[in-house]
Amino acid sequence: MAGATVASATLLDVMTGAAPATAVTDGLTRPAERAASGQSVVVLGAGPAGLTAALKFAEAGYKVTVLEATRRVGGRTLTARPNDQVTEVWDDGSLRTQTCNFDKGLYLNLGAGRIPYHHQRVLNLCRRLKVPLEPYIHTTTANLFQSDKGWQGATRPNRRIANDTRGYVAQLLTQALQKGLLDDGLTPAQRDQFVKLLVPFGKLDKDSKLYVGSTRSGLAKPISVHQMEEAIDPLLLKDLLASEFWDQGFYQDSDWHWHTTSFQPVGGMDTIWRYAAAALPSGAISYSSPVSSIQLDGNGVIVTWSTNGGAAQTRRFDYCLSNIPVSVLRDQVTLSGNFSPDFKNAVKRTPFAPACKVGWQANRRFWESDKYQIYGGISRIDHEISQIWYPSNDYFSVKGTMTGAYNSYEKATTLGDRPHDERLSVARAAGIKLHDEMASNAVIPNQLGMSIAWHKVQYQLGAWADWAPSKPELKPLYETLLYPQGQDNFFVIGDQVSALPGWQEGALMSAEWAFESINSQKRAPRMPVKELPNARELTTGESGPSTPGR
Amino acid sequence: MAGATVASATLLDVMTGAAPATAVTDGLTRPAERAASGQSVVVLGAGPAGLTAALKFAEAGYKVTVLEATRRVGGRTLTARPNDQVTEVWDDGSLRTQTCNFDKGLYLNLGAGRIPYHHQRVLNLCRRLKVPLEPYIHTTTANLFQSDKGWQGATRPNRRIANDTRGYVAQLLTQALQKGLLDDGLTPAQRDQFVKLLVPFGKLDKDSKLYVGSTRSGLAKPISVHQMEEAIDPLLLKDLLASEFWDQGFYQDSDWHWHTTSFQPVGGMDTIWRYAAAALPSGAISYSSPVSSIQLDGNGVIVTWSTNGGAAQTRRFDYCLSNIPVSVLRDQVTLSGNFSPDFKNAVKRTPFAPACKVGWQANRRFWESDKYQIYGGISRIDHEISQIWYPSNDYFSVKGTMTGAYNSYEKATTLGDRPHDERLSVARAAGIKLHDEMASNAVIPNQLGMSIAWHKVQYQLGAWADWAPSKPELKPLYETLLYPQGQDNFFVIGDQVSALPGWQEGALMSAEWAFESINSQKRAPRMPVKELPNARELTTGESGPSTPGR
């Protein structure tokens, strides 16, 4: 077996010419010395957790089978390219399928869209698989904000809102510090220092310490050899307050998972998982193979599935890792044998959040014109569609794809309940408030629009597990799903059982945990988790109910 | 002549397959209908302004000659590649030449390094010339700050300093607003709104409105399926104040010219000017051809130069555009004939600022390791070297180049006065305070270090014209340099005579102005400029003496 272990341990090296195995937490570090003895592992679902686990087990010498319900890998890491299809299951049981009609070479990430710099598991996997990455631009100061509550519904650029707000904040705090009226615990010298800080913090006038506007917010008129820079008039504080801009995720780029630098794979997010699939032994993945039942009988795991709608097959495996969303597991898979009642209860009751995206092929990158000068980032709107994303790739080319809506929770329920055509018309109507060009069907043609409601997508039925520290009744469910069933040979994996719901990094940490648990052959002690992940905050940046210290 | 005009008007289209000529302010818009009658134009210096002007005049049917003192194009848009040389002129008259020993494929921008999204002249030129661009990352929250004044000299990441400061600012202003002690002109309802804003602004605890730390500043420990995110302890306000971090350009990314999105040409900034040179008629540029005299005799401009140190040549041209830095013009070129006394005085007295860079080939991109997770951006240090830049290209590769110092004004005078070896040792010693890896000559070998003091560089003798609104005595100099001499057939061009000293965009606007003045054949009315550009603020972000409204 030693030979087999060595061969498999270098599988990824061979496939990818990867770097030496030292020290990196890459989700694919070499297993401890252990002969896997050719034990069999079935992985249900070729999403990020499933494929990461499959790579690890294959590398460690296990015989790996991946059963994937759809015709592609990646799960919610879904990149739409020409002729790709998305199928939703509606409440009436009907299946509704869209086909992507984008021009060749264009793509749109309908699911995962960014990799923050501290998601080192994902980045190190990309490094090893040699997935080409490019920066994802989260915010440019040219991005727009629109609300009917402010400026008579006119848009204002990020730079004006952000910097004029900082200016007023700095001016008012300076006033308070100078009056010495705060319970700030500072010495007079420290207060002076603080005022010195507030001048560049808010771009206050150095002498008066007032905010009188700043070129940080942009220019009043075009510059030339005769016309030097003049700051545009600052927005009025009362108008900023009336617009309630901060309620639309305006400060998301300050939150941990949206910090610069972020990355995206060149050519689409699912490139990672295409590369991962290619690094598996040939034939390891069985596509179009939805699972119908899982049985734990005390001697391995018995899985039943059918491929391409053919006759059901049943096989026994030593280990099973289910990357199937729990929302699907409870709905479409029969669990029998030694599953604990707690486990069945957790499968039944784990909540999942809704999320939607709408995307367009734009036949002209109007947002990159002199009029807007928007290169990437997100415009925000006080509307059901929430966000418009501009592509962080192929700048300065002619056509491009834009995300015409991205929302979750309440707004996603509303948008997702609309039929595809209506989603497009709602997204277009909102988009027009940001860009009048979006009124033109020639610029963003309806037949080149895509929409997705993740909570309706076949074999997904949710955007992410909606864990919330404010709901203590969910904690036992998470703790149950975290640990294996049967003879410790069945694991649920995925971002759904991780500190990072809705993020690929969460999927990888879950795969890591399951692999290490099985491969070490040590029974993990059952430890209660201290607190649940705050899925809403982790996916939107918005605080849910009070969570001190976040 | 119509034929010639048409042919030349489409020159760039032919060379570059460029987009239609509508509406864009690209520095290369079609000239008004006018037969240039084959008039001759000599452009002195193949920097950004010189080449932009050359393209415009060639396109409009003029016969264009470019005389360039060095063996390359781009001027202060200088990209160092293997075997490139940089020559400085020292006070003792000695010439000191460095040769770049980087590995093949590596490069470093020793001059201009970024193109903000609103520098539309440069971006539109890149679009037309099909110069490939990629994002330049100005700041990542993983960038470091170091000062001996704070945290016993230990580094702190940008994310902690930025977000903990915002937290304290928001908490204290909330307190002031709630006490109602400010002269803020707000209604109680507006004050409530302001507090609602300050919660996400500073990530205050929703209930207590106190800043108790935030994951915006990073995590206390690594996350796993058991360990959810816990915010790192906030830095203490008194330590933030003691460090004086704001004095080191910490808030530069809020300033107009450093806003996201920024770009850089793939492969080096001078790619723009290589492409521009390639779009000129073959042979238009004469390299190694420093100019020794310019004479205005009432019938064109008579220019004398020598090529490759050979015999002097003298030729008469209809028009002359001097992209030669005024600092060099006064030093190395004899001006004779109808130059006005005011002009000679302006040439003599225009101040230029010093700036230095140090750069290294690093044999390992240690900053991208799990330890630092830095992908691009700038670390800041309270030290002579001021800044360390990490490359915004070829992330995740093995080797890379980093800028080990970038400073200007007082610090640049100090650093520039050091010999090359000493600049490297000073930069290394400071770099070690940010990254202990920089102690290793194997990681950043001395023989792979480059340094440049722009105020000493042959044929440059300065980083940018140091215009300052606080020095009214400089205003007549600018106004004089702005307008043509002789029979309106001699122009000074370059960022030195623009609203944007130190920026390529300034060079392009100057070229545009000179081209339009000559080509329209209308004498531009002499208008006083309202205010001088603030070169220091425009190049560093730091306010100079008080300039309200900036």
XYZ file of C-alpha atoms in Angstrom, chain B residues 18 24 60 67 111 117 135 148 178 184 191 233 267 298 315 317 329 376 405 414 430 453-454 480 487 491 500:
27
model
C -9.116 51.927 -32.789
C -14.441 60.880 -26.336
C -3.499 66.136 -38.434
C 14.124 64.546 -30.632
C 8.350 56.723 -12.153
C -10.170 56.074 -13.181
C -6.139 47.139 -11.734
C 8.610 53.849 16.636
C -27.007 62.290 22.216
C -24.935 71.144 14.696
C -29.725 63.622 15.385
C -9.281 43.252 20.564
C 4.002 44.737 -18.220
C 10.650 85.342 -36.328
C 17.216 72.625 -38.523
C 10.827 73.940 -38.052
C 15.953 73.656 -20.271
C -0.735 44.860 -3.638
C 10.990 53.354 -0.816
C 17.962 63.199 2.246
C 13.595 50.310 7.286
C 16.552 60.221 -7.277
C 14.514 61.976 -9.936
C 4.124 82.768 -18.815
C 5.296 83.912 -33.415
C 5.284 75.918 -26.626
C -1.700 68.024 -12.599
